Structures are given as structure tokens and as C-alpha cells.
Amino acid sequence: MIGPEFPAVLQAASRGDEAAFGRLWHDLQPRVLRYFMVAAPAAAEDLASETWLGVVRGLDRFRGNEPSFRAWVFTIARHEVLDWRRRAARRVTEDLPVNGPPERAAPDDPAAAALDDLSTRAALAMVATLPPDQAEAVVLRVVAGLGVDRVAAIMGKRPGTVRVLTHRGLRRLAERLGADRLRGVV
Amino acid sequence: MRRQPADPHADPLALDGETAERLLTGRLSPAQAPPGYAEVAALLAAAAAPPAPEELTGEAAARAALRAVTRARAAGSRRAARPARRRRVGLVAVVAAGALATGGVAAAATGHLPGPVQGAARSILVTVGSDEPAPPANPPRASTPGSGATGRGPASTGATGRGPGTTGAAAPNLKGLCNAYQAGEGAEQGGKLDATAFQALARAAGGREKIPAYCQHLLPPDKKAKEPRQPAPPTPGQGQGQGGRPPSGGGGDNGQGADRP
């Protein structure tokens, strides 16, 4: 969060002030990258770059406060994911086996990895094993730090649906982690 | 070790909405978490941990993009005083350099270029804020049902439309420039690079000679992105509406996540 200075920072950045833009970037880039590590891990870095290109292009037209700016950035990010999935699907239907279908990059046993070493990367890989909608809802809440209503708007779902998705996601994580713990103990 | 719950009907992982919300907003430590959720709390804390240095690479590229956009925008507004038609033809001619063999400038000016080149030309026209109308073949963005509320209002056509709001909004589309650059590869590039738009690309790349590598980095291997794409920013109305929300307390990274009803 940038806080009370946000309006001034945003205004300066939209005029081309690099230092101000750098503050926006530093605040959101890690979150954006982590979102992609869950939603499109094979292309996380590329999609993060694309997202910032989109932000740069639209910056001077954006109006809103800091939470809505953050939601806007993640709206762009989500469009990148959707486009990427479409392209990935097209690659498959074009029968070009070069890259193969998109795969969720996850360690062999993310749960074990997460328990041994709670690195951010392992935690995200674990979240990425959830069904896609659940994973996306959880990561937008937890990592992007967005409220239910904003996540719902970004995902094109109702707030109640987002609550159900995150609830199921948390539960499933608890099941996976609990089963893993028992396996480790026995 | 909790093997079986004492009551077979009790749900050992029951989770109420309030607890779920505290987990999601990082306000529930593993020690406070209900049975079965300590690991989840730790996992989510790790997912939202402070950034590591390797997550903060790429700033230079983002700044370069900002620089290129800002300069091209300034150039675009300076040029806005000049007759639009001359500007357009000149730019199309530049972009069409790689297509001369197929009919070239005339075809470009009348919108009859082969697909890839047409796409590239369109990118550049968008790039410099030309008033070239959006081509009819421009496919509408696939849209997720219900997502319209998230800043995809009428303004979303701004990138290619003629609306008054787009005048002078000359954001260089670096990917578009790269597409054009690559579409024209093999043609004489010295002339192409004189165009303001390509100068922006050269600046973003850090020099003309670095453009190929820069574009390679910018464009995924399958040379996607014929269309400039980005969701429209929220309308002023939306922004103001959200601005009226009470500020989130706490101030932590997840502070605003607590804005549940």
C-alpha cells in the first residue's frame, strides 16, 4: 500500500515521472507475479511484463483511489491470463506439440514442500493445485489483497460465488495439508 | 493425533465465514486457527510474505515502457496540430515498408494489406494516436459474463475508436511496434527507424541495434498480440463511487481485504 500519498504518486506517474511509477511498480509487481504463478505459472514473468505494458498505456486515463487502482491492475492481469489460455488452447488445437498443453508447474508434492519450507513459491504452488476458480479467488484475496466485491468484479462472478470458492479452497487446502501431516507422522 | 472425530457427524474441518475471512485477510495466526487450519494459515502467510529480491526484477523494462509512452504521447500531441490525413499516410507508408513487394503504400493507405502487415499497420496507427478508423475485422474481445462492471465500459473501444477521448492518447504500443518491426524484417530498416514511433521503440530497447533482442523478449515465441489489448480504466463514475468507501483500517498489506460487508 502506498497510502495517503497515492493520488499524488499516481498523478506524477501518469505524467511520466519514473520515480513515482517505480513506487507503483514496487508495490504491485510482486503481487502480480504471484498471481500469475498461481493462474499461469508457465508464463508468469512474461504475463507480468505484459500487464505493466497495459498499465503504462492506460495510466493517464485511470481515475480512482488506491484500492480501485489495484483492482484495475489485476483486471488487466486477468485478461492477460485469459488471452494466454486462449493462445495455449489454440496451440494445442493447431497440433503443434512444441510446447504442449499448458501445465501447472508444481513440485511433485507441493504439500510436503510447503510444510518443509514455507517458502512463498511453495505456498503458491500449493494454492495452484486447487481447481482454477478456487485458486484464483484465493490468490486474489490473499496475495492481491482485494476484497470480495472487487474479486467478484474481476472474475465476473457474484460476491456470494467468490465466498463459496474461497471457502472451498481453504477447506481443500486444509484437507491436503492435514492428510500430509498425518502421513508424515505415521 | 486426531484420527477420527469423536462424533461421526461432526465436520472436523468446519469453517465459518468469519474465520475464513480472517484467514484470507491474514488476521488469523496459525496459533489462533481452528483445528486443521493452522497449516493453512501458515501457508497463506507464506503466500503473502514480503517480496523477495527476485520478485523485483524487470523494473527497468517497465520504466522504459513508461518513458516510451510518455515521449510518444508528447510527440503525438505536438503533431496533433498537423493535418491528420498527411500524418496517417506517412505513417502507413513507414509501416508498409516491409510490404512494398505486395503493393505497398497504396494498399496500406486503402486498408488492403496482407493480414500480418495490416495488423502491424493498425498497431502503429493506434500507437501514434492516428484517427484511422478501427478496421471492421477487429474482433471483439471475448468477454466474461458479468465482468462488464470491472472497467469495461464504452471507453474500452478507446484504443482504436475515434471518440474524442482518444485524441492525443498516443500510447506507443511497444508490442505493436515489435510486430511491425518484425513484419518488416528483411526490408530496409534504416528508413523505418526514422519514424517517431520506431524511435520510441529504439528508446525503449536502449538503442536501435537492440531492437531485435528487445522485441524477442517482448513478444512471446508465437508472436501473439496483433491487437492492442487492455481493459479500459474504470470510468470516473466508478472510481468516485469506490472512492466513497470508508478507508480500510489496519494499513497492512491485507488491510483493504477486510472490506467485506
GROMACS .gro file of N, CA and C in nm, chain A residues 1 13-19 21-22 25-26 29-31 33-34 49-50 52-54 56-65 67-68 70 72 75-76 78-80 82-83 86-87 91 114-115 118-120 123-124 126-127 138 141-143 145-148 150 153-156 163 166-167 170-171 173-175 177 181-182 185-186, chain B residues 1-3 11 13-16 20-21 23-25 36-37 39-40 42-44 46-52 54-59 62-63 65-67 69-70 73 141-142 144-147 150 152 155 171-175 217-218 220 222 224 229-236 239 242-243 245 248 251-254 256-257 259 261:
model
  486
    1MET      N    1   0.084  -0.120   0.000
    1MET     CA    2   0.000   0.000   0.000
    1MET      C    3   0.087   0.124   0.000
   13ALA      N    4   0.303   0.968  -1.180
   13ALA     CA    5   0.336   0.856  -1.267
   13ALA      C    6   0.267   0.869  -1.402
   14SER      N    7   0.144   0.916  -1.400
   14SER     CA    8   0.071   0.925  -1.527
   14SER      C    9   0.126   1.038  -1.614
   15ARG      N   10   0.201   1.128  -1.552
   15ARG     CA   11   0.269   1.231  -1.632
   15ARG      C   12   0.405   1.183  -1.681
   16GLY      N   13   0.444   1.066  -1.638
   16GLY     CA   14   0.571   1.011  -1.686
   16GLY      C   15   0.682   1.016  -1.583
   17ASP      N   16   0.649   1.051  -1.460
   17ASP     CA   17   0.751   1.056  -1.355
   17ASP      C   18   0.793   0.912  -1.319
   18GLU      N   19   0.917   0.881  -1.350
   18GLU     CA   20   0.960   0.742  -1.333
   18GLU      C   21   0.971   0.701  -1.187
   19ALA      N   22   1.013   0.791  -1.104
   19ALA     CA   23   1.025   0.755  -0.962
   19ALA      C   24   0.888   0.721  -0.904
   21PHE      N   25   0.627   0.624  -1.075
   21PHE     CA   26   0.585   0.497  -1.137
   21PHE      C   27   0.654   0.379  -1.068
   22GLY      N   28   0.782   0.398  -1.035
   22GLY     CA   29   0.856   0.293  -0.966
   22GLY      C   30   0.791   0.254  -0.834
   25TRP      N   31   0.505   0.038  -0.917
   25TRP     CA   32   0.556  -0.091  -0.965
   25TRP      C   33   0.602  -0.177  -0.848
   26HIS      N   34   0.681  -0.117  -0.757
   26HIS     CA   35   0.732  -0.193  -0.643
   26HIS      C   36   0.620  -0.246  -0.555
   29GLN      N   37   0.414  -0.518  -0.832
   29GLN     CA   38   0.480  -0.622  -0.913
   29GLN      C   39   0.487  -0.758  -0.841
   30PRO      N   40   0.532  -0.764  -0.714
   30PRO     CA   41   0.538  -0.896  -0.651
   30PRO      C   42   0.401  -0.964  -0.645
   31ARG      N   43   0.299  -0.885  -0.620
   31ARG     CA   44   0.165  -0.943  -0.611
   31ARG      C   45   0.119  -0.993  -0.749
   33LEU      N   46   0.309  -1.084  -0.994
   33LEU     CA   47   0.388  -1.203  -1.027
   33LEU      C   48   0.333  -1.326  -0.955
   34ARG      N   49   0.298  -1.311  -0.830
   34ARG     CA   50   0.246  -1.425  -0.754
   34ARG      C   51   0.109  -1.468  -0.806
   49SER      N   52   0.512  -0.876  -1.736
   49SER     CA   53   0.560  -0.767  -1.823
   49SER      C   54   0.446  -0.712  -1.907
   50GLU      N   55   0.367  -0.802  -1.962
   50GLU     CA   56   0.254  -0.758  -2.045
   50GLU      C   57   0.159  -0.673  -1.964
   52TRP      N   58   0.224  -0.482  -1.715
   52TRP     CA   59   0.275  -0.346  -1.692
   52TRP      C   60   0.269  -0.264  -1.821
   53LEU      N   61   0.285  -0.327  -1.933
   53LEU     CA   62   0.265  -0.251  -2.058
   53LEU      C   63   0.122  -0.198  -2.064
   54GLY      N   64   0.029  -0.283  -2.027
   54GLY     CA   65  -0.111  -0.240  -2.026
   54GLY      C   66  -0.133  -0.127  -1.927
   56VAL      N   67   0.090   0.091  -1.822
   56VAL     CA   68   0.156   0.212  -1.873
   56VAL      C   69   0.067   0.279  -1.978
   57ARG      N   70   0.008   0.198  -2.064
   57ARG     CA   71  -0.074   0.255  -2.171
   57ARG      C   72  -0.200   0.321  -2.119
   58GLY      N   73  -0.254   0.266  -2.011
   58GLY     CA   74  -0.382   0.320  -1.964
   58GLY      C   75  -0.370   0.416  -1.847
   59LEU      N   76  -0.249   0.437  -1.801
   59LEU     CA   77  -0.228   0.511  -1.676
   59LEU      C   78  -0.289   0.650  -1.679
   60ASP      N   79  -0.276   0.719  -1.790
   60ASP     CA   80  -0.323   0.857  -1.791
   60ASP      C   81  -0.475   0.866  -1.798
   61ARG      N   82  -0.538   0.754  -1.823
   61ARG     CA   83  -0.684   0.758  -1.830
   61ARG      C   84  -0.748   0.700  -1.705
   62PHE      N   85  -0.665   0.643  -1.618
   62PHE     CA   86  -0.721   0.582  -1.498
   62PHE      C   87  -0.765   0.689  -1.400
   63ARG      N   88  -0.883   0.669  -1.342
   63ARG     CA   89  -0.929   0.756  -1.234
   63ARG      C   90  -0.976   0.667  -1.121
   64GLY      N   91  -0.928   0.693  -1.004
   64GLY     CA   92  -0.975   0.615  -0.890
   64GLY      C   93  -0.875   0.618  -0.776
   65ASN      N   94  -0.916   0.560  -0.666
   65ASN     CA   95  -0.830   0.557  -0.549
   65ASN      C   96  -0.737   0.435  -0.553
   67PRO      N   97  -0.726   0.138  -0.382
   67PRO     CA   98  -0.786   0.004  -0.400
   67PRO      C   99  -0.841  -0.017  -0.541
   68SER      N  100  -0.899   0.086  -0.599
   68SER     CA  101  -0.953   0.064  -0.733
   68SER      C  102  -0.839   0.058  -0.836
   70ARG      N  103  -0.552  -0.084  -0.772
   70ARG     CA  104  -0.504  -0.221  -0.758
   70ARG      C  105  -0.599  -0.319  -0.830
   72TRP      N  106  -0.785  -0.248  -1.080
   72TRP     CA  107  -0.768  -0.225  -1.224
   72TRP      C  108  -0.647  -0.302  -1.277
   75THR      N  109  -0.730  -0.650  -1.300
   75THR     CA  110  -0.820  -0.674  -1.413
   75THR      C  111  -0.740  -0.693  -1.541
   76ILE      N  112  -0.640  -0.608  -1.559
   76ILE     CA  113  -0.551  -0.624  -1.674
   76ILE      C  114  -0.480  -0.758  -1.666
   78ARG      N  115  -0.571  -1.028  -1.522
   78ARG     CA  116  -0.658  -1.142  -1.550
   78ARG      C  117  -0.685  -1.156  -1.700
   79HIS      N  118  -0.697  -1.043  -1.768
   79HIS     CA  119  -0.715  -1.050  -1.913
   79HIS      C  120  -0.594  -1.114  -1.979
   80GLU      N  121  -0.478  -1.085  -1.925
   80GLU     CA  122  -0.358  -1.150  -1.979
   80GLU      C  123  -0.367  -1.301  -1.963
   82LEU      N  124  -0.642  -1.481  -1.942
   82LEU     CA  125  -0.744  -1.535  -2.033
   82LEU      C  126  -0.689  -1.544  -2.176
   83ASP      N  127  -0.619  -1.439  -2.217
   83ASP     CA  128  -0.560  -1.440  -2.351
   83ASP      C  129  -0.457  -1.552  -2.363
   86ARG      N  130  -0.623  -1.879  -2.401
   86ARG     CA  131  -0.677  -1.896  -2.537
   86ARG      C  132  -0.566  -1.932  -2.634
   87ARG      N  133  -0.457  -1.861  -2.623
   87ARG     CA  134  -0.346  -1.892  -2.714
   87ARG      C  135  -0.293  -2.032  -2.691
   91ARG      N  136  -0.274  -2.327  -2.960
   91ARG     CA  137  -0.152  -2.403  -2.992
   91ARG      C  138  -0.180  -2.552  -2.991
  114ALA      N  139   0.549  -2.742   0.101
  114ALA     CA  140   0.500  -2.629   0.178
  114ALA      C  141   0.525  -2.650   0.327
  115LEU      N  142   0.513  -2.773   0.371
  115LEU     CA  143   0.531  -2.799   0.513
  115LEU      C  144   0.677  -2.794   0.552
  118LEU      N  145   0.819  -2.326   0.428
  118LEU     CA  146   0.707  -2.245   0.386
  118LEU      C  147   0.754  -2.126   0.302
  119SER      N  148   0.816  -2.158   0.192
  119SER     CA  149   0.856  -2.051   0.103
  119SER      C  150   0.732  -2.002   0.029
  120THR      N  151   0.741  -1.879  -0.014
  120THR     CA  152   0.630  -1.823  -0.090
  120THR      C  153   0.602  -1.906  -0.214
  123ALA      N  154   0.422  -2.221  -0.131
  123ALA     CA  155   0.284  -2.191  -0.092
  123ALA      C  156   0.199  -2.163  -0.215
  124LEU      N  157   0.254  -2.086  -0.308
  124LEU     CA  158   0.178  -2.055  -0.429
  124LEU      C  159   0.155  -2.181  -0.512
  126MET      N  160   0.121  -2.473  -0.401
  126MET     CA  161   0.014  -2.547  -0.334
  126MET      C  162  -0.122  -2.488  -0.369
  127VAL      N  163  -0.132  -2.358  -0.364
  127VAL     CA  164  -0.259  -2.293  -0.400
  127VAL      C  165  -0.294  -2.326  -0.545
  138VAL      N  166  -0.874  -1.742  -0.425
  138VAL     CA  167  -0.790  -1.737  -0.305
  138VAL      C  168  -0.672  -1.642  -0.326
  141ARG      N  169  -0.771  -1.277  -0.324
  141ARG     CA  170  -0.799  -1.229  -0.188
  141ARG      C  171  -0.671  -1.214  -0.106
  142VAL      N  172  -0.590  -1.319  -0.106
  142VAL     CA  173  -0.477  -1.326  -0.013
  142VAL      C  174  -0.357  -1.247  -0.062
  143VAL      N  175  -0.324  -1.265  -0.187
  143VAL     CA  176  -0.200  -1.205  -0.239
  143VAL      C  177  -0.225  -1.065  -0.295
  145GLY      N  178  -0.473  -0.892  -0.213
  145GLY     CA  179  -0.527  -0.812  -0.104
  145GLY      C  180  -0.656  -0.741  -0.139
  146LEU      N  181  -0.735  -0.802  -0.224
  146LEU     CA  182  -0.860  -0.740  -0.268
  146LEU      C  183  -0.978  -0.794  -0.190
  147GLY      N  184  -1.077  -0.711  -0.170
  147GLY     CA  185  -1.198  -0.752  -0.103
  147GLY      C  186  -1.287  -0.838  -0.192
  148VAL      N  187  -1.387  -0.898  -0.129
  148VAL     CA  188  -1.475  -0.991  -0.201
  148VAL      C  189  -1.538  -0.924  -0.324
  150ARG      N  190  -1.446  -0.672  -0.506
  150ARG     CA  191  -1.354  -0.645  -0.616
  150ARG      C  192  -1.312  -0.773  -0.685
  153ALA      N  193  -1.588  -0.874  -0.909
  153ALA     CA  194  -1.594  -0.794  -1.032
  153ALA      C  195  -1.486  -0.840  -1.129
  154ILE      N  196  -1.367  -0.866  -1.077
  154ILE     CA  197  -1.256  -0.907  -1.164
  154ILE      C  198  -1.285  -1.042  -1.227
  155MET      N  199  -1.341  -1.133  -1.149
  155MET     CA  200  -1.365  -1.268  -1.201
  155MET      C  201  -1.497  -1.279  -1.274
  156GLY      N  202  -1.576  -1.174  -1.273
  156GLY     CA  203  -1.705  -1.180  -1.341
  156GLY      C  204  -1.801  -1.274  -1.272
  163ARG      N  205  -1.722  -1.605  -0.234
  163ARG     CA  206  -1.711  -1.655  -0.096
  163ARG      C  207  -1.711  -1.808  -0.096
  166THR      N  208  -1.367  -1.935  -0.225
  166THR     CA  209  -1.257  -1.924  -0.130
  166THR      C  210  -1.277  -2.021  -0.014
  167HIS      N  211  -1.401  -2.036   0.030
  167HIS     CA  212  -1.429  -2.127   0.140
  167HIS      C  213  -1.390  -2.270   0.102
  170LEU      N  214  -1.008  -2.301   0.085
  170LEU     CA  215  -0.942  -2.312   0.216
  170LEU      C  216  -0.961  -2.452   0.273
  171ARG      N  217  -1.082  -2.500   0.257
  171ARG     CA  218  -1.112  -2.632   0.311
  171ARG      C  219  -1.028  -2.739   0.242
  173LEU      N  220  -0.745  -2.700   0.099
  173LEU     CA  221  -0.606  -2.686   0.143
  173LEU      C  222  -0.587  -2.752   0.280
  174ALA      N  223  -0.685  -2.732   0.367
  174ALA     CA  224  -0.675  -2.793   0.500
  174ALA      C  225  -0.675  -2.945   0.488
  175GLU      N  226  -0.758  -2.997   0.401
  175GLU     CA  227  -0.761  -3.143   0.381
  175GLU      C  228  -0.627  -3.193   0.331
  177LEU      N  229  -0.327  -3.049   0.344
  177LEU     CA  230  -0.219  -3.030   0.440
  177LEU      C  231  -0.235  -3.123   0.559
  181ARG      N  232   0.019  -3.409   0.681
  181ARG     CA  233   0.076  -3.411   0.816
  181ARG      C  234   0.060  -3.549   0.877
  182LEU      N  235  -0.058  -3.608   0.862
  182LEU     CA  236  -0.082  -3.741   0.918
  182LEU      C  237   0.013  -3.841   0.855
  185VAL      N  238   0.345  -3.808   1.004
  185VAL     CA  239   0.356  -3.850   1.143
  185VAL      C  240   0.355  -4.000   1.157
  186VAL      N  241   0.272  -4.065   1.079
  186VAL     CA  242   0.253  -4.210   1.094
  186VAL      C  243   0.380  -4.287   1.056
  187MET      N  244  -0.271  -3.728   1.795
  187MET     CA  245  -0.310  -3.738   1.653
  187MET      C  246  -0.459  -3.753   1.640
  188ARG      N  247  -0.516  -3.664   1.568
  188ARG     CA  248  -0.660  -3.670   1.550
  188ARG      C  249  -0.690  -3.762   1.432
  189ARG      N  250  -0.734  -3.881   1.462
  189ARG     CA  251  -0.760  -3.977   1.354
  189ARG      C  252  -0.905  -3.966   1.307
  197ASP      N  253  -1.821  -3.221   1.153
  197ASP     CA  254  -1.726  -3.194   1.044
  197ASP      C  255  -1.596  -3.143   1.107
  199LEU      N  256  -1.345  -3.022   0.980
  199LEU     CA  257  -1.286  -2.905   0.914
  199LEU      C  258  -1.391  -2.796   0.890
  200ALA      N  259  -1.493  -2.798   0.972
  200ALA     CA  260  -1.595  -2.694   0.958
  200ALA      C  261  -1.530  -2.557   0.969
  201LEU      N  262  -1.575  -2.466   0.885
  201LEU     CA  263  -1.512  -2.333   0.881
  201LEU      C  264  -1.623  -2.230   0.865
  202ASP      N  265  -1.634  -2.142   0.963
  202ASP     CA  266  -1.738  -2.040   0.950
  202ASP      C  267  -1.687  -1.922   0.868
  206ALA      N  268  -1.304  -1.783   0.799
  206ALA     CA  269  -1.250  -1.787   0.663
  206ALA      C  270  -1.201  -1.648   0.622
  207GLU      N  271  -1.279  -1.547   0.656
  207GLU     CA  272  -1.241  -1.411   0.620
  207GLU      C  273  -1.112  -1.369   0.690
  209LEU      N  274  -0.877  -1.567   0.788
  209LEU     CA  275  -0.768  -1.640   0.722
  209LEU      C  276  -0.726  -1.569   0.593
  210LEU      N  277  -0.825  -1.531   0.516
  210LEU     CA  278  -0.796  -1.473   0.383
  210LEU      C  279  -0.731  -1.337   0.395
  211THR      N  280  -0.758  -1.267   0.504
  211THR     CA  281  -0.701  -1.133   0.517
  211THR      C  282  -0.579  -1.133   0.608
  222GLY      N  283  -0.707  -2.799   1.233
  222GLY     CA  284  -0.694  -2.831   1.091
  222GLY      C  285  -0.656  -2.714   1.004
  223TYR      N  286  -0.658  -2.591   1.059
  223TYR     CA  287  -0.633  -2.474   0.976
  223TYR      C  288  -0.503  -2.401   1.009
  225GLU      N  289  -0.202  -2.503   0.949
  225GLU     CA  290  -0.115  -2.512   0.830
  225GLU      C  291  -0.164  -2.419   0.720
  226VAL      N  292  -0.295  -2.409   0.709
  226VAL     CA  293  -0.349  -2.320   0.604
  226VAL      C  294  -0.310  -2.176   0.634
  228ALA      N  295  -0.053  -2.075   0.797
  228ALA     CA  296   0.090  -2.058   0.769
  228ALA      C  297   0.115  -2.051   0.619
  229LEU      N  298   0.043  -2.134   0.547
  229LEU     CA  299   0.057  -2.136   0.400
  229LEU      C  300   0.019  -2.000   0.340
  230LEU      N  301  -0.093  -1.947   0.385
  230LEU     CA  302  -0.138  -1.820   0.329
  230LEU      C  303  -0.044  -1.707   0.370
  232ALA      N  304   0.272  -1.739   0.407
  232ALA     CA  305   0.388  -1.751   0.318
  232ALA      C  306   0.355  -1.697   0.179
  233ALA      N  307   0.233  -1.722   0.134
  233ALA     CA  308   0.193  -1.673   0.002
  233ALA      C  309   0.191  -1.521  -0.003
  234ALA      N  310   0.165  -1.458   0.111
  234ALA     CA  311   0.156  -1.312   0.115
  234ALA      C  312   0.278  -1.249   0.182
  235ALA      N  313   0.386  -1.324   0.189
  235ALA     CA  314   0.505  -1.274   0.257
  235ALA      C  315   0.562  -1.153   0.184
  236PRO      N  316   0.644  -1.075   0.252
  236PRO     CA  317   0.708  -0.960   0.186
  236PRO      C  318   0.787  -1.006   0.064
  237PRO      N  319   0.799  -0.918  -0.034
  237PRO     CA  320   0.862  -0.959  -0.159
  237PRO      C  321   1.009  -0.998  -0.143
  238ALA      N  322   1.048  -1.096  -0.220
  238ALA     CA  323   1.189  -1.135  -0.226
  238ALA      C  324   1.254  -1.056  -0.339
  240GLU      N  325   1.418  -1.143  -0.594
  240GLU     CA  326   1.399  -1.194  -0.730
  240GLU      C  327   1.260  -1.162  -0.785
  241GLU      N  328   1.173  -1.115  -0.697
  241GLU     CA  329   1.040  -1.075  -0.747
  241GLU      C  330   1.040  -0.930  -0.793
  242LEU      N  331   1.151  -0.864  -0.775
  242LEU     CA  332   1.156  -0.722  -0.810
  242LEU      C  333   1.253  -0.695  -0.925
  243THR      N  334   1.259  -0.789  -1.015
  243THR     CA  335   1.335  -0.764  -1.137
  243THR      C  336   1.237  -0.718  -1.244
  244GLY      N  337   1.288  -0.650  -1.341
  244GLY     CA  338   1.200  -0.608  -1.450
  244GLY      C  339   1.155  -0.464  -1.439
  245GLU      N  340   1.201  -0.396  -1.336
  245GLU     CA  341   1.157  -0.257  -1.322
  245GLU      C  342   1.210  -0.171  -1.437
  248ALA      N  343   0.989  -0.195  -1.732
  248ALA     CA  344   0.862  -0.124  -1.712
  248ALA      C  345   0.882   0.026  -1.721
  249ARG      N  346   0.993   0.074  -1.664
  249ARG     CA  347   1.021   0.217  -1.673
  249ARG      C  348   1.047   0.259  -1.818
  251ALA      N  349   0.918   0.130  -2.077
  251ALA     CA  350   0.788   0.137  -2.144
  251ALA      C  351   0.719   0.270  -2.110
  252LEU      N  352   0.727   0.307  -1.984
  252LEU     CA  353   0.667   0.435  -1.943
  252LEU      C  354   0.731   0.551  -2.019
  253ARG      N  355   0.862   0.545  -2.029
  253ARG     CA  356   0.935   0.652  -2.098
  253ARG      C  357   0.888   0.661  -2.243
  255VAL      N  358   0.612   0.557  -2.376
  255VAL     CA  359   0.474   0.604  -2.386
  255VAL      C  360   0.468   0.754  -2.367
  256THR      N  361   0.537   0.800  -2.268
  256THR     CA  362   0.531   0.943  -2.237
  256THR      C  363   0.585   1.026  -2.353
  259ARG      N  364   0.360   1.013  -2.652
  259ARG     CA  365   0.238   1.090  -2.626
  259ARG      C  366   0.266   1.238  -2.648
  327ARG      N  367  -1.328  -0.831  -2.818
  327ARG     CA  368  -1.267  -0.908  -2.712
  327ARG      C  369  -1.367  -1.006  -2.656
  328ALA      N  370  -1.323  -1.126  -2.637
  328ALA     CA  371  -1.409  -1.220  -2.568
  328ALA      C  372  -1.432  -1.165  -2.429
  330THR      N  373  -1.600  -1.202  -2.041
  330THR     CA  374  -1.652  -1.291  -1.939
  330THR      C  375  -1.786  -1.236  -1.893
  331PRO      N  376  -1.885  -1.321  -1.886
  331PRO     CA  377  -2.017  -1.273  -1.846
  331PRO      C  378  -2.010  -1.204  -1.710
  332GLY      N  379  -2.068  -1.088  -1.706
  332GLY     CA  380  -2.077  -1.022  -1.577
  332GLY      C  381  -1.955  -0.939  -1.543
  333SER      N  382  -1.849  -0.950  -1.623
  333SER     CA  383  -1.729  -0.877  -1.585
  333SER      C  384  -1.735  -0.733  -1.633
  336THR      N  385  -1.631  -0.433  -1.427
  336THR     CA  386  -1.493  -0.403  -1.391
  336THR      C  387  -1.425  -0.321  -1.496
  338ARG      N  388  -1.500  -0.212  -1.800
  338ARG     CA  389  -1.501  -0.239  -1.942
  338ARG      C  390  -1.620  -0.168  -2.003
  341ALA      N  391  -1.574   0.302  -2.284
  341ALA     CA  392  -1.440   0.356  -2.307
  341ALA      C  393  -1.345   0.250  -2.358
  357ALA      N  394  -0.047   0.637  -2.686
  357ALA     CA  395   0.039   0.542  -2.617
  357ALA      C  396   0.110   0.455  -2.719
  358PRO      N  397   0.242   0.450  -2.714
  358PRO     CA  398   0.306   0.361  -2.809
  358PRO      C  399   0.280   0.217  -2.766
  359ASN      N  400   0.239   0.143  -2.858
  359ASN     CA  401   0.215   0.002  -2.832
  359ASN      C  402   0.344  -0.071  -2.867
  360LEU      N  403   0.424  -0.095  -2.767
  360LEU     CA  404   0.558  -0.149  -2.796
  360LEU      C  405   0.549  -0.285  -2.862
  361LYS      N  406   0.450  -0.362  -2.819
  361LYS     CA  407   0.435  -0.493  -2.884
  361LYS      C  408   0.394  -0.476  -3.029
  403HIS      N  409   1.223  -1.040  -2.657
  403HIS     CA  410   1.186  -1.053  -2.517
  403HIS      C  411   1.039  -1.014  -2.497
  404LEU      N  412   0.998  -0.913  -2.571
  404LEU     CA  413   0.864  -0.858  -2.551
  404LEU      C  414   0.757  -0.949  -2.609
  406PRO      N  415   0.607  -1.301  -2.711
  406PRO     CA  416   0.620  -1.444  -2.688
  406PRO      C  417   0.655  -1.514  -2.819
  408ASP      N  418   0.527  -1.723  -3.001
  408ASP     CA  419   0.429  -1.746  -3.107
  408ASP      C  420   0.383  -1.615  -3.171
  410LYS      N  421   0.229  -1.344  -3.065
  410LYS     CA  422   0.090  -1.314  -3.040
  410LYS      C  423   0.065  -1.165  -3.054
  415ARG      N  424  -0.432  -0.464  -2.652
  415ARG     CA  425  -0.543  -0.504  -2.567
  415ARG      C  426  -0.516  -0.463  -2.424
  416GLN      N  427  -0.619  -0.416  -2.366
  416GLN     CA  428  -0.612  -0.381  -2.224
  416GLN      C  429  -0.751  -0.341  -2.186
  417PRO      N  430  -0.790  -0.375  -2.069
  417PRO     CA  431  -0.923  -0.333  -2.028
  417PRO      C  432  -0.923  -0.182  -2.006
  418ALA      N  433  -1.036  -0.123  -2.030
  418ALA     CA  434  -1.044   0.020  -2.009
  418ALA      C  435  -1.031   0.050  -1.861
  419PRO      N  436  -0.976   0.164  -1.830
  419PRO     CA  437  -0.975   0.201  -1.689
  419PRO      C  438  -1.117   0.220  -1.641
  420PRO      N  439  -1.136   0.213  -1.513
  420PRO     CA  440  -1.271   0.236  -1.463
  420PRO      C  441  -1.317   0.373  -1.503
  421THR      N  442  -1.444   0.384  -1.527
  421THR     CA  443  -1.497   0.514  -1.560
  421THR      C  444  -1.484   0.604  -1.438
  422PRO      N  445  -1.482   0.733  -1.464
  422PRO     CA  446  -1.474   0.823  -1.349
  422PRO      C  447  -1.583   0.796  -1.248
  425GLY      N  448  -1.485   0.509  -1.031
  425GLY     CA  449  -1.378   0.543  -0.940
  425GLY      C  450  -1.428   0.626  -0.823
  428GLN      N  451  -1.617   0.421  -0.576
  428GLN     CA  452  -1.536   0.343  -0.486
  428GLN      C  453  -1.458   0.433  -0.392
  429GLY      N  454  -1.432   0.554  -0.442
  429GLY     CA  455  -1.360   0.646  -0.357
  429GLY      C  456  -1.442   0.683  -0.233
  431ARG      N  457  -1.590   0.484  -0.049
  431ARG     CA  458  -1.588   0.380   0.053
  431ARG      C  459  -1.504   0.427   0.170
  434SER      N  460  -0.984   0.168   0.439
  434SER     CA  461  -0.964   0.045   0.514
  434SER      C  462  -0.871   0.072   0.630
  437GLY      N  463  -0.405  -0.086   0.765
  437GLY     CA  464  -0.291  -0.040   0.689
  437GLY      C  465  -0.198  -0.150   0.644
  438GLY      N  466  -0.219  -0.270   0.686
  438GLY     CA  467  -0.134  -0.380   0.643
  438GLY      C  468  -0.158  -0.411   0.498
  439ASP      N  469  -0.081  -0.504   0.448
  439ASP     CA  470  -0.095  -0.540   0.308
  439ASP      C  471  -0.236  -0.585   0.278
  440ASN      N  472  -0.293  -0.648   0.373
  440ASN     CA  473  -0.426  -0.702   0.350
  440ASN      C  474  -0.534  -0.614   0.409
  442GLN      N  475  -0.706  -0.371   0.305
  442GLN     CA  476  -0.828  -0.348   0.230
  442GLN      C  477  -0.903  -0.477   0.201
  443GLY      N  478  -0.838  -0.587   0.222
  443GLY     CA  479  -0.907  -0.714   0.203
  443GLY      C  480  -1.018  -0.730   0.304
  445ASP      N  481  -1.250  -0.539   0.356
  445ASP     CA  482  -1.368  -0.459   0.327
  445ASP      C  483  -1.486  -0.546   0.292
  447PRO      N  484  -1.862  -0.698   0.364
  447PRO     CA  485  -1.981  -0.635   0.423
  447PRO      C  486  -1.994  -0.668   0.572
   0.00000   0.00000   0.00000
